[in-house]
Amino acid sequence: MVQAANEHLLGQARYLAGPGRLDFIQSQFKVVGKDRRIHPLILNPVQRQYWDTRTLRDRHAKPRQMGMSTIVLADYVSEAMLTPGINALFSVQKPEEKTLTPHRRRAQLFYDGTDPALKPPIKVSNNHELSFDFPDGLTSTIYFSASGSEGVGAGETVNRAARDEIRYWEQEEVEASREVLLGMPADSRIVDMSTPSYWGSPWHE
């Protein structure tokens, strides 16, 4: 496992210092298209706008079927695969069985489609966690939770968070997730996104 992790570090260097993480995503990650076939994840204009305008605190109105949640997930998964010390929490609107599983499968496809020389060994893999093993005992993890869930990622310092379709969360679920966000380091990243519920709603800004 250590040898595989060291080989991964050699392969990742050109994506951190060379063409960059976006090239890693577009050359390595795969998605299932509307034709049910597997395709490279090549950013469309909406996804590219997200990528080019990212900050530490982002809030996005999602056009339907344009892959906004896909690129946010790819952003966090790629960073975790290339960099130790990432603890990302990707939260979706409940019910879990309907909304969480597709995102978790998408993350697995990202990993499975990547060149073996460029990906770290998996340490933990289940429906709520995808964790990568790095040398010297270091790890990076993406946690998956549904709104209102408790215990996912407990005890870890989250430094990346995404709340998908937050416009449709119950108020107590938003408040519960805010407790997690308040414990994040100052240089952490947070992305909130949702499809607008009606014209002129706050998510049409």
mmCIF file of N, CA and C in Angstrom, residues 72-186:
data_model
loop_
_atom_site.group_PDB
_atom_site.id
_atom_site.type_symbol
_atom_site.label_atom_id
_atom_site.label_comp_id
_atom_site.label_asym_id
_atom_site.label_seq_id
_atom_site.Cartn_x
_atom_site.Cartn_y
_atom_site.Cartn_z
ATOM 1 N N VAL A 72 -18.924 20.432 -8.628
ATOM 2 C CA VAL A 72 -18.534 20.684 -7.234
ATOM 3 C C VAL A 72 -17.986 19.403 -6.608
ATOM 4 N N LEU A 73 -18.668 18.293 -6.852
ATOM 5 C CA LEU A 73 -18.184 17.014 -6.339
ATOM 6 C C LEU A 73 -16.830 16.664 -6.952
ATOM 7 N N ALA A 74 -16.677 16.862 -8.257
ATOM 8 C CA ALA A 74 -15.399 16.589 -8.911
ATOM 9 C C ALA A 74 -14.291 17.472 -8.353
ATOM 10 N N ASP A 75 -14.616 18.705 -8.051
ATOM 11 C CA ASP A 75 -13.668 19.634 -7.441
ATOM 12 C C ASP A 75 -13.125 19.051 -6.140
ATOM 13 N N TYR A 76 -14.023 18.610 -5.270
ATOM 14 C CA TYR A 76 -13.611 18.111 -3.962
ATOM 15 C C TYR A 76 -12.938 16.744 -4.055
ATOM 16 N N VAL A 77 -13.468 15.856 -4.892
ATOM 17 C CA VAL A 77 -12.873 14.518 -5.012
ATOM 18 C C VAL A 77 -11.466 14.610 -5.602
ATOM 19 N N SER A 78 -11.282 15.431 -6.623
ATOM 20 C CA SER A 78 -9.956 15.551 -7.235
ATOM 21 C C SER A 78 -8.951 16.119 -6.247
ATOM 22 N N GLU A 79 -9.370 17.098 -5.476
ATOM 23 C CA GLU A 79 -8.463 17.675 -4.483
ATOM 24 C C GLU A 79 -8.083 16.640 -3.433
ATOM 25 N N ALA A 80 -9.061 15.849 -3.004
ATOM 26 C CA ALA A 80 -8.782 14.816 -2.009
ATOM 27 C C ALA A 80 -7.885 13.718 -2.566
ATOM 28 N N MET A 81 -8.013 13.404 -3.846
ATOM 29 C CA MET A 81 -7.182 12.377 -4.460
ATOM 30 C C MET A 81 -5.741 12.844 -4.649
ATOM 31 N N LEU A 82 -5.537 14.133 -4.780
ATOM 32 C CA LEU A 82 -4.209 14.666 -5.065
ATOM 33 C C LEU A 82 -3.506 15.243 -3.850
ATOM 34 N N THR A 83 -4.256 15.526 -2.791
ATOM 35 C CA THR A 83 -3.697 16.256 -1.663
ATOM 36 C C THR A 83 -4.103 15.631 -0.336
ATOM 37 N N PRO A 84 -3.161 15.244 0.511
ATOM 38 C CA PRO A 84 -3.536 14.735 1.835
ATOM 39 C C PRO A 84 -4.061 15.867 2.724
ATOM 40 N N GLY A 85 -4.885 15.501 3.699
ATOM 41 C CA GLY A 85 -5.380 16.487 4.658
ATOM 42 C C GLY A 85 -6.693 17.141 4.281
ATOM 43 N N ILE A 86 -7.343 16.677 3.212
ATOM 44 C CA ILE A 86 -8.651 17.216 2.821
ATOM 45 C C ILE A 86 -9.745 16.401 3.501
ATOM 46 N N ASN A 87 -10.655 17.065 4.172
ATOM 47 C CA ASN A 87 -11.844 16.438 4.749
ATOM 48 C C ASN A 87 -13.064 17.188 4.228
ATOM 49 N N ALA A 88 -13.712 16.616 3.230
ATOM 50 C CA ALA A 88 -14.834 17.272 2.563
ATOM 51 C C ALA A 88 -16.148 16.621 2.983
ATOM 52 N N LEU A 89 -17.163 17.448 3.195
ATOM 53 C CA LEU A 89 -18.503 16.966 3.524
ATOM 54 C C LEU A 89 -19.456 17.414 2.425
ATOM 55 N N PHE A 90 -20.012 16.449 1.696
ATOM 56 C CA PHE A 90 -20.956 16.729 0.615
ATOM 57 C C PHE A 90 -22.340 16.329 1.106
ATOM 58 N N SER A 91 -23.201 17.323 1.344
ATOM 59 C CA SER A 91 -24.522 17.082 1.932
ATOM 60 C C SER A 91 -25.619 17.340 0.914
ATOM 61 N N VAL A 92 -26.606 16.464 0.891
ATOM 62 C CA VAL A 92 -27.681 16.546 -0.085
ATOM 63 C C VAL A 92 -29.032 16.597 0.621
ATOM 64 N N GLN A 93 -30.036 16.971 -0.134
ATOM 65 C CA GLN A 93 -31.406 16.991 0.393
ATOM 66 C C GLN A 93 -31.873 15.561 0.646
ATOM 67 N N LYS A 94 -32.536 15.332 1.772
ATOM 68 C CA LYS A 94 -33.104 14.011 2.020
ATOM 69 C C LYS A 94 -34.311 13.796 1.092
ATOM 70 N N PRO A 95 -34.736 12.545 0.838
ATOM 71 C CA PRO A 95 -34.326 11.307 1.491
ATOM 72 C C PRO A 95 -33.003 10.770 0.948
ATOM 73 N N GLU A 96 -32.221 10.202 1.844
ATOM 74 C CA GLU A 96 -30.880 9.739 1.518
ATOM 75 C C GLU A 96 -30.861 8.736 0.376
ATOM 76 N N GLU A 97 -31.771 7.769 0.409
ATOM 77 C CA GLU A 97 -31.723 6.700 -0.583
ATOM 78 C C GLU A 97 -31.959 7.213 -2.003
ATOM 79 N N LYS A 98 -32.601 8.362 -2.136
ATOM 80 C CA LYS A 98 -32.891 8.911 -3.455
ATOM 81 C C LYS A 98 -31.808 9.865 -3.929
ATOM 82 N N THR A 99 -31.228 10.636 -3.037
ATOM 83 C CA THR A 99 -30.329 11.712 -3.442
ATOM 84 C C THR A 99 -28.863 11.470 -3.122
ATOM 85 N N LEU A 100 -28.566 10.750 -2.051
ATOM 86 C CA LEU A 100 -27.170 10.560 -1.670
ATOM 87 C C LEU A 100 -26.472 9.529 -2.546
ATOM 88 N N THR A 101 -27.123 8.404 -2.784
ATOM 89 C CA THR A 101 -26.491 7.298 -3.498
ATOM 90 C C THR A 101 -25.991 7.686 -4.889
ATOM 91 N N PRO A 102 -26.751 8.454 -5.699
ATOM 92 C CA PRO A 102 -26.216 8.832 -7.017
ATOM 93 C C PRO A 102 -24.915 9.625 -6.933
ATOM 94 N N HIS A 103 -24.799 10.509 -5.941
ATOM 95 C CA HIS A 103 -23.571 11.281 -5.797
ATOM 96 C C HIS A 103 -22.416 10.379 -5.360
ATOM 97 N N ARG A 104 -22.713 9.460 -4.466
ATOM 98 C CA ARG A 104 -21.658 8.547 -4.007
ATOM 99 C C ARG A 104 -21.178 7.660 -5.163
ATOM 100 N N ARG A 105 -22.100 7.194 -5.991
ATOM 101 C CA ARG A 105 -21.701 6.397 -7.151
ATOM 102 C C ARG A 105 -20.899 7.221 -8.141
ATOM 103 N N ARG A 106 -21.259 8.482 -8.285
ATOM 104 C CA ARG A 106 -20.534 9.359 -9.204
ATOM 105 C C ARG A 106 -19.088 9.542 -8.732
ATOM 106 N N ALA A 107 -18.926 9.731 -7.431
ATOM 107 C CA ALA A 107 -17.577 9.870 -6.878
ATOM 108 C C ALA A 107 -16.752 8.605 -7.100
ATOM 109 N N GLN A 108 -17.399 7.456 -6.965
ATOM 110 C CA GLN A 108 -16.697 6.193 -7.187
ATOM 111 C C GLN A 108 -16.275 6.054 -8.652
ATOM 112 N N LEU A 109 -17.134 6.497 -9.564
ATOM 113 C CA LEU A 109 -16.796 6.450 -10.980
ATOM 114 C C LEU A 109 -15.613 7.361 -11.289
ATOM 115 N N PHE A 110 -15.577 8.535 -10.637
ATOM 116 C CA PHE A 110 -14.420 9.414 -10.797
ATOM 117 C C PHE A 110 -13.139 8.647 -10.466
ATOM 118 N N TYR A 111 -13.171 7.980 -9.325
ATOM 119 C CA TYR A 111 -11.987 7.255 -8.864
ATOM 120 C C TYR A 111 -11.675 6.080 -9.774
ATOM 121 N N ASP A 112 -12.667 5.289 -10.088
ATOM 122 C CA ASP A 112 -12.440 4.066 -10.867
ATOM 123 C C ASP A 112 -11.909 4.369 -12.263
ATOM 124 N N GLY A 113 -12.316 5.492 -12.842
ATOM 125 C CA GLY A 113 -11.895 5.827 -14.196
ATOM 126 C C GLY A 113 -10.531 6.471 -14.298
ATOM 127 N N THR A 114 -9.913 6.765 -13.150
ATOM 128 C CA THR A 114 -8.622 7.438 -13.136
ATOM 129 C C THR A 114 -7.483 6.435 -13.343
ATOM 130 N N ASP A 115 -6.476 6.852 -14.068
ATOM 131 C CA ASP A 115 -5.277 6.042 -14.284
ATOM 132 C C ASP A 115 -4.753 5.546 -12.933
ATOM 133 N N PRO A 116 -4.528 4.249 -12.779
ATOM 134 C CA PRO A 116 -4.047 3.713 -11.485
ATOM 135 C C PRO A 116 -2.789 4.396 -10.969
ATOM 136 N N ALA A 117 -1.927 4.875 -11.864
ATOM 137 C CA ALA A 117 -0.700 5.532 -11.430
ATOM 138 C C ALA A 117 -0.954 6.900 -10.818
ATOM 139 N N LEU A 118 -2.163 7.415 -11.000
ATOM 140 C CA LEU A 118 -2.457 8.774 -10.557
ATOM 141 C C LEU A 118 -3.395 8.826 -9.357
ATOM 142 N N LYS A 119 -3.827 7.677 -8.861
ATOM 143 C CA LYS A 119 -4.787 7.713 -7.760
ATOM 144 C C LYS A 119 -4.228 7.015 -6.523
ATOM 145 N N PRO A 120 -4.564 7.546 -5.349
ATOM 146 C CA PRO A 120 -4.081 6.937 -4.111
ATOM 147 C C PRO A 120 -4.893 5.692 -3.775
ATOM 148 N N PRO A 121 -4.354 4.802 -2.949
ATOM 149 C CA PRO A 121 -5.133 3.644 -2.509
ATOM 150 C C PRO A 121 -6.339 4.098 -1.675
ATOM 151 N N ILE A 122 -7.428 3.340 -1.756
ATOM 152 C CA ILE A 122 -8.599 3.609 -0.927
ATOM 153 C C ILE A 122 -8.383 3.024 0.462
ATOM 154 N N LYS A 123 -8.663 3.816 1.467
ATOM 155 C CA LYS A 123 -8.553 3.346 2.847
ATOM 156 C C LYS A 123 -9.902 2.884 3.371
ATOM 157 N N VAL A 124 -10.947 3.683 3.139
ATOM 158 C CA VAL A 124 -12.300 3.346 3.581
ATOM 159 C C VAL A 124 -13.253 3.652 2.434
ATOM 160 N N SER A 125 -14.194 2.740 2.182
ATOM 161 C CA SER A 125 -15.192 2.968 1.144
ATOM 162 C C SER A 125 -16.527 2.391 1.583
ATOM 163 N N ASN A 126 -17.491 3.269 1.797
ATOM 164 C CA ASN A 126 -18.859 2.849 2.081
ATOM 165 C C ASN A 126 -19.792 3.937 1.564
ATOM 166 N N ASN A 127 -21.073 3.824 1.851
ATOM 167 C CA ASN A 127 -22.035 4.761 1.276
ATOM 168 C C ASN A 127 -21.857 6.190 1.784
ATOM 169 N N HIS A 128 -21.221 6.349 2.954
ATOM 170 C CA HIS A 128 -21.075 7.674 3.546
ATOM 171 C C HIS A 128 -19.640 8.179 3.564
ATOM 172 N N GLU A 129 -18.701 7.411 3.041
ATOM 173 C CA GLU A 129 -17.301 7.809 3.155
ATOM 174 C C GLU A 129 -16.467 7.208 2.034
ATOM 175 N N LEU A 130 -15.582 8.033 1.485
ATOM 176 C CA LEU A 130 -14.563 7.589 0.545
ATOM 177 C C LEU A 130 -13.260 8.223 0.999
ATOM 178 N N SER A 131 -12.361 7.381 1.534
ATOM 179 C CA SER A 131 -11.143 7.871 2.158
ATOM 180 C C SER A 131 -9.925 7.333 1.429
ATOM 181 N N PHE A 132 -8.913 8.197 1.245
ATOM 182 C CA PHE A 132 -7.706 7.843 0.519
ATOM 183 C C PHE A 132 -6.500 7.799 1.452
ATOM 184 N N ASP A 133 -5.606 6.864 1.173
ATOM 185 C CA ASP A 133 -4.432 6.643 2.005
ATOM 186 C C ASP A 133 -3.205 7.280 1.366
ATOM 187 N N PHE A 134 -2.446 8.049 2.156
ATOM 188 C CA PHE A 134 -1.211 8.679 1.713
ATOM 189 C C PHE A 134 -0.068 8.221 2.608
ATOM 190 N N PRO A 135 1.179 8.445 2.176
ATOM 191 C CA PRO A 135 2.307 8.068 3.026
ATOM 192 C C PRO A 135 2.292 8.790 4.375
ATOM 193 N N ASP A 136 3.046 8.234 5.311
ATOM 194 C CA ASP A 136 3.210 8.812 6.655
ATOM 195 C C ASP A 136 1.902 8.884 7.425
ATOM 196 N N GLY A 137 0.967 7.995 7.109
ATOM 197 C CA GLY A 137 -0.276 7.938 7.860
ATOM 198 C C GLY A 137 -1.274 9.028 7.533
ATOM 199 N N LEU A 138 -1.030 9.803 6.486
ATOM 200 C CA LEU A 138 -1.935 10.884 6.112
ATOM 201 C C LEU A 138 -3.089 10.341 5.276
ATOM 202 N N THR A 139 -4.218 11.032 5.338
ATOM 203 C CA THR A 139 -5.398 10.631 4.578
ATOM 204 C C THR A 139 -6.126 11.861 4.039
ATOM 205 N N SER A 140 -7.029 11.625 3.126
ATOM 206 C CA SER A 140 -8.032 12.611 2.719
ATOM 207 C C SER A 140 -9.351 11.863 2.572
ATOM 208 N N THR A 141 -10.456 12.551 2.906
ATOM 209 C CA THR A 141 -11.747 11.871 2.952
ATOM 210 C C THR A 141 -12.855 12.756 2.418
ATOM 211 N N ILE A 142 -13.762 12.154 1.661
ATOM 212 C CA ILE A 142 -15.017 12.809 1.287
ATOM 213 C C ILE A 142 -16.133 12.089 2.028
ATOM 214 N N TYR A 143 -16.882 12.829 2.828
ATOM 215 C CA TYR A 143 -18.038 12.291 3.547
ATOM 216 C C TYR A 143 -19.307 12.683 2.795
ATOM 217 N N PHE A 144 -20.278 11.787 2.810
ATOM 218 C CA PHE A 144 -21.560 12.027 2.152
ATOM 219 C C PHE A 144 -22.671 11.917 3.199
ATOM 220 N N SER A 145 -23.538 12.920 3.243
ATOM 221 C CA SER A 145 -24.630 12.892 4.213
ATOM 222 C C SER A 145 -25.879 13.500 3.601
ATOM 223 N N ALA A 146 -27.024 13.138 4.165
ATOM 224 C CA ALA A 146 -28.289 13.758 3.788
ATOM 225 C C ALA A 146 -28.644 14.811 4.830
ATOM 226 N N SER A 147 -29.424 15.802 4.435
ATOM 227 C CA SER A 147 -29.813 16.865 5.355
ATOM 228 C C SER A 147 -30.453 16.269 6.603
ATOM 229 N N GLY A 148 -30.019 16.767 7.742
ATOM 230 C CA GLY A 148 -30.551 16.273 9.008
ATOM 231 C C GLY A 148 -29.797 15.089 9.571
ATOM 232 N N SER A 149 -28.844 14.537 8.822
ATOM 233 C CA SER A 149 -28.077 13.387 9.309
ATOM 234 C C SER A 149 -27.135 13.820 10.426
ATOM 235 N N GLU A 150 -26.866 12.913 11.335
ATOM 236 C CA GLU A 150 -25.937 13.167 12.424
ATOM 237 C C GLU A 150 -24.874 12.083 12.433
ATOM 238 N N GLY A 151 -23.681 12.462 12.820
ATOM 239 C CA GLY A 151 -22.622 11.478 13.013
ATOM 240 C C GLY A 151 -21.694 11.286 11.841
ATOM 241 N N VAL A 152 -22.088 11.696 10.621
ATOM 242 C CA VAL A 152 -21.213 11.537 9.462
ATOM 243 C C VAL A 152 -20.059 12.528 9.572
ATOM 244 N N GLY A 153 -18.848 12.016 9.589
ATOM 245 C CA GLY A 153 -17.670 12.875 9.723
ATOM 246 C C GLY A 153 -17.438 13.384 11.126
ATOM 247 N N ALA A 154 -18.156 12.827 12.104
ATOM 248 C CA ALA A 154 -18.008 13.281 13.491
ATOM 249 C C ALA A 154 -16.568 13.085 13.959
ATOM 250 N N GLY A 155 -16.059 14.083 14.661
ATOM 251 C CA GLY A 155 -14.708 14.014 15.192
ATOM 252 C C GLY A 155 -13.641 14.498 14.232
ATOM 253 N N GLU A 156 -14.011 14.780 12.986
ATOM 254 C CA GLU A 156 -13.054 15.259 11.995
ATOM 255 C C GLU A 156 -13.214 16.764 11.787
ATOM 256 N N THR A 157 -12.124 17.417 11.458
ATOM 257 C CA THR A 157 -12.176 18.839 11.125
ATOM 258 C C THR A 157 -12.450 18.975 9.632
ATOM 259 N N VAL A 158 -13.658 19.330 9.286
ATOM 260 C CA VAL A 158 -14.050 19.480 7.886
ATOM 261 C C VAL A 158 -13.460 20.775 7.337
ATOM 262 N N ASN A 159 -12.830 20.713 6.161
ATOM 263 C CA ASN A 159 -12.289 21.927 5.545
ATOM 264 C C ASN A 159 -12.823 22.177 4.127
ATOM 265 N N ARG A 160 -13.743 21.318 3.696
ATOM 266 C CA ARG A 160 -14.479 21.539 2.455
ATOM 267 C C ARG A 160 -15.914 21.107 2.708
ATOM 268 N N ALA A 161 -16.881 21.920 2.333
ATOM 269 C CA ALA A 161 -18.283 21.562 2.538
ATOM 270 C C ALA A 161 -19.109 22.012 1.345
ATOM 271 N N ALA A 162 -20.088 21.201 0.992
ATOM 272 C CA ALA A 162 -21.046 21.564 -0.058
ATOM 273 C C ALA A 162 -22.426 21.157 0.423
ATOM 274 N N ARG A 163 -23.393 22.054 0.276
ATOM 275 C CA ARG A 163 -24.783 21.770 0.652
ATOM 276 C C ARG A 163 -25.634 21.912 -0.614
ATOM 277 N N ASP A 164 -26.096 20.758 -1.094
ATOM 278 C CA ASP A 164 -26.813 20.714 -2.366
ATOM 279 C C ASP A 164 -28.320 20.831 -2.140
ATOM 280 N N GLU A 165 -28.981 21.598 -3.003
ATOM 281 C CA GLU A 165 -30.428 21.844 -2.916
ATOM 282 C C GLU A 165 -30.832 22.349 -1.529
ATOM 283 N N ILE A 166 -30.013 23.240 -0.980
ATOM 284 C CA ILE A 166 -30.254 23.726 0.373
ATOM 285 C C ILE A 166 -31.545 24.541 0.468
ATOM 286 N N ARG A 167 -32.013 25.072 -0.647
ATOM 287 C CA ARG A 167 -33.282 25.822 -0.645
ATOM 288 C C ARG A 167 -34.434 24.954 -0.142
ATOM 289 N N TYR A 168 -34.322 23.649 -0.283
ATOM 290 C CA TYR A 168 -35.412 22.738 0.063
ATOM 291 C C TYR A 168 -35.184 22.013 1.388
ATOM 292 N N TRP A 169 -34.129 22.354 2.101
ATOM 293 C CA TRP A 169 -33.909 21.759 3.415
ATOM 294 C C TRP A 169 -34.863 22.373 4.435
ATOM 295 N N GLU A 170 -35.208 21.597 5.465
ATOM 296 C CA GLU A 170 -35.944 22.147 6.595
ATOM 297 C C GLU A 170 -35.037 23.114 7.366
ATOM 298 N N GLN A 171 -35.648 24.107 8.003
ATOM 299 C CA GLN A 171 -34.849 25.115 8.685
ATOM 300 C C GLN A 171 -33.959 24.512 9.763
ATOM 301 N N GLU A 172 -34.471 23.513 10.493
ATOM 302 C CA GLU A 172 -33.647 22.894 11.530
ATOM 303 C C GLU A 172 -32.471 22.127 10.930
ATOM 304 N N GLU A 173 -32.631 21.638 9.703
ATOM 305 C CA GLU A 173 -31.530 20.945 9.038
ATOM 306 C C GLU A 173 -30.441 21.939 8.630
ATOM 307 N N VAL A 174 -30.866 23.111 8.175
ATOM 308 C CA VAL A 174 -29.907 24.162 7.839
ATOM 309 C C VAL A 174 -29.141 24.591 9.093
ATOM 310 N N GLU A 175 -29.860 24.758 10.186
ATOM 311 C CA GLU A 175 -29.219 25.174 11.432
ATOM 312 C C GLU A 175 -28.237 24.117 11.924
ATOM 313 N N ALA A 176 -28.605 22.846 11.807
ATOM 314 C CA ALA A 176 -27.713 21.774 12.249
ATOM 315 C C ALA A 176 -26.435 21.758 11.416
ATOM 316 N N SER A 177 -26.560 21.964 10.121
ATOM 317 C CA SER A 177 -25.365 21.977 9.271
ATOM 318 C C SER A 177 -24.507 23.199 9.548
ATOM 319 N N ARG A 178 -25.139 24.288 9.958
ATOM 320 C CA ARG A 178 -24.378 25.500 10.267
ATOM 321 C C ARG A 178 -23.430 25.274 11.439
ATOM 322 N N GLU A 179 -23.816 24.404 12.356
ATOM 323 C CA GLU A 179 -22.937 24.080 13.475
ATOM 324 C C GLU A 179 -21.634 23.458 12.974
ATOM 325 N N VAL A 180 -21.733 22.627 11.950
ATOM 326 C CA VAL A 180 -20.532 22.030 11.358
ATOM 327 C C VAL A 180 -19.682 23.103 10.691
ATOM 328 N N LEU A 181 -20.323 23.999 9.967
ATOM 329 C CA LEU A 181 -19.592 25.043 9.255
ATOM 330 C C LEU A 181 -18.856 25.972 10.210
ATOM 331 N N LEU A 182 -19.446 26.242 11.361
ATOM 332 C CA LEU A 182 -18.819 27.140 12.330
ATOM 333 C C LEU A 182 -17.528 26.560 12.886
ATOM 334 N N GLY A 183 -17.395 25.241 12.830
ATOM 335 C CA GLY A 183 -16.187 24.604 13.339
ATOM 336 C C GLY A 183 -15.098 24.455 12.293
ATOM 337 N N MET A 184 -15.331 24.951 11.086
ATOM 338 C CA MET A 184 -14.346 24.811 10.011
ATOM 339 C C MET A 184 -13.273 25.885 10.113
ATOM 340 N N PRO A 185 -12.037 25.580 9.735
ATOM 341 C CA PRO A 185 -10.971 26.593 9.717
ATOM 342 C C PRO A 185 -11.309 27.757 8.792
ATOM 343 N N ALA A 186 -10.665 28.890 9.026
ATOM 344 C CA ALA A 186 -10.994 30.108 8.277
ATOM 345 C C ALA A 186 -10.715 29.973 6.788
#
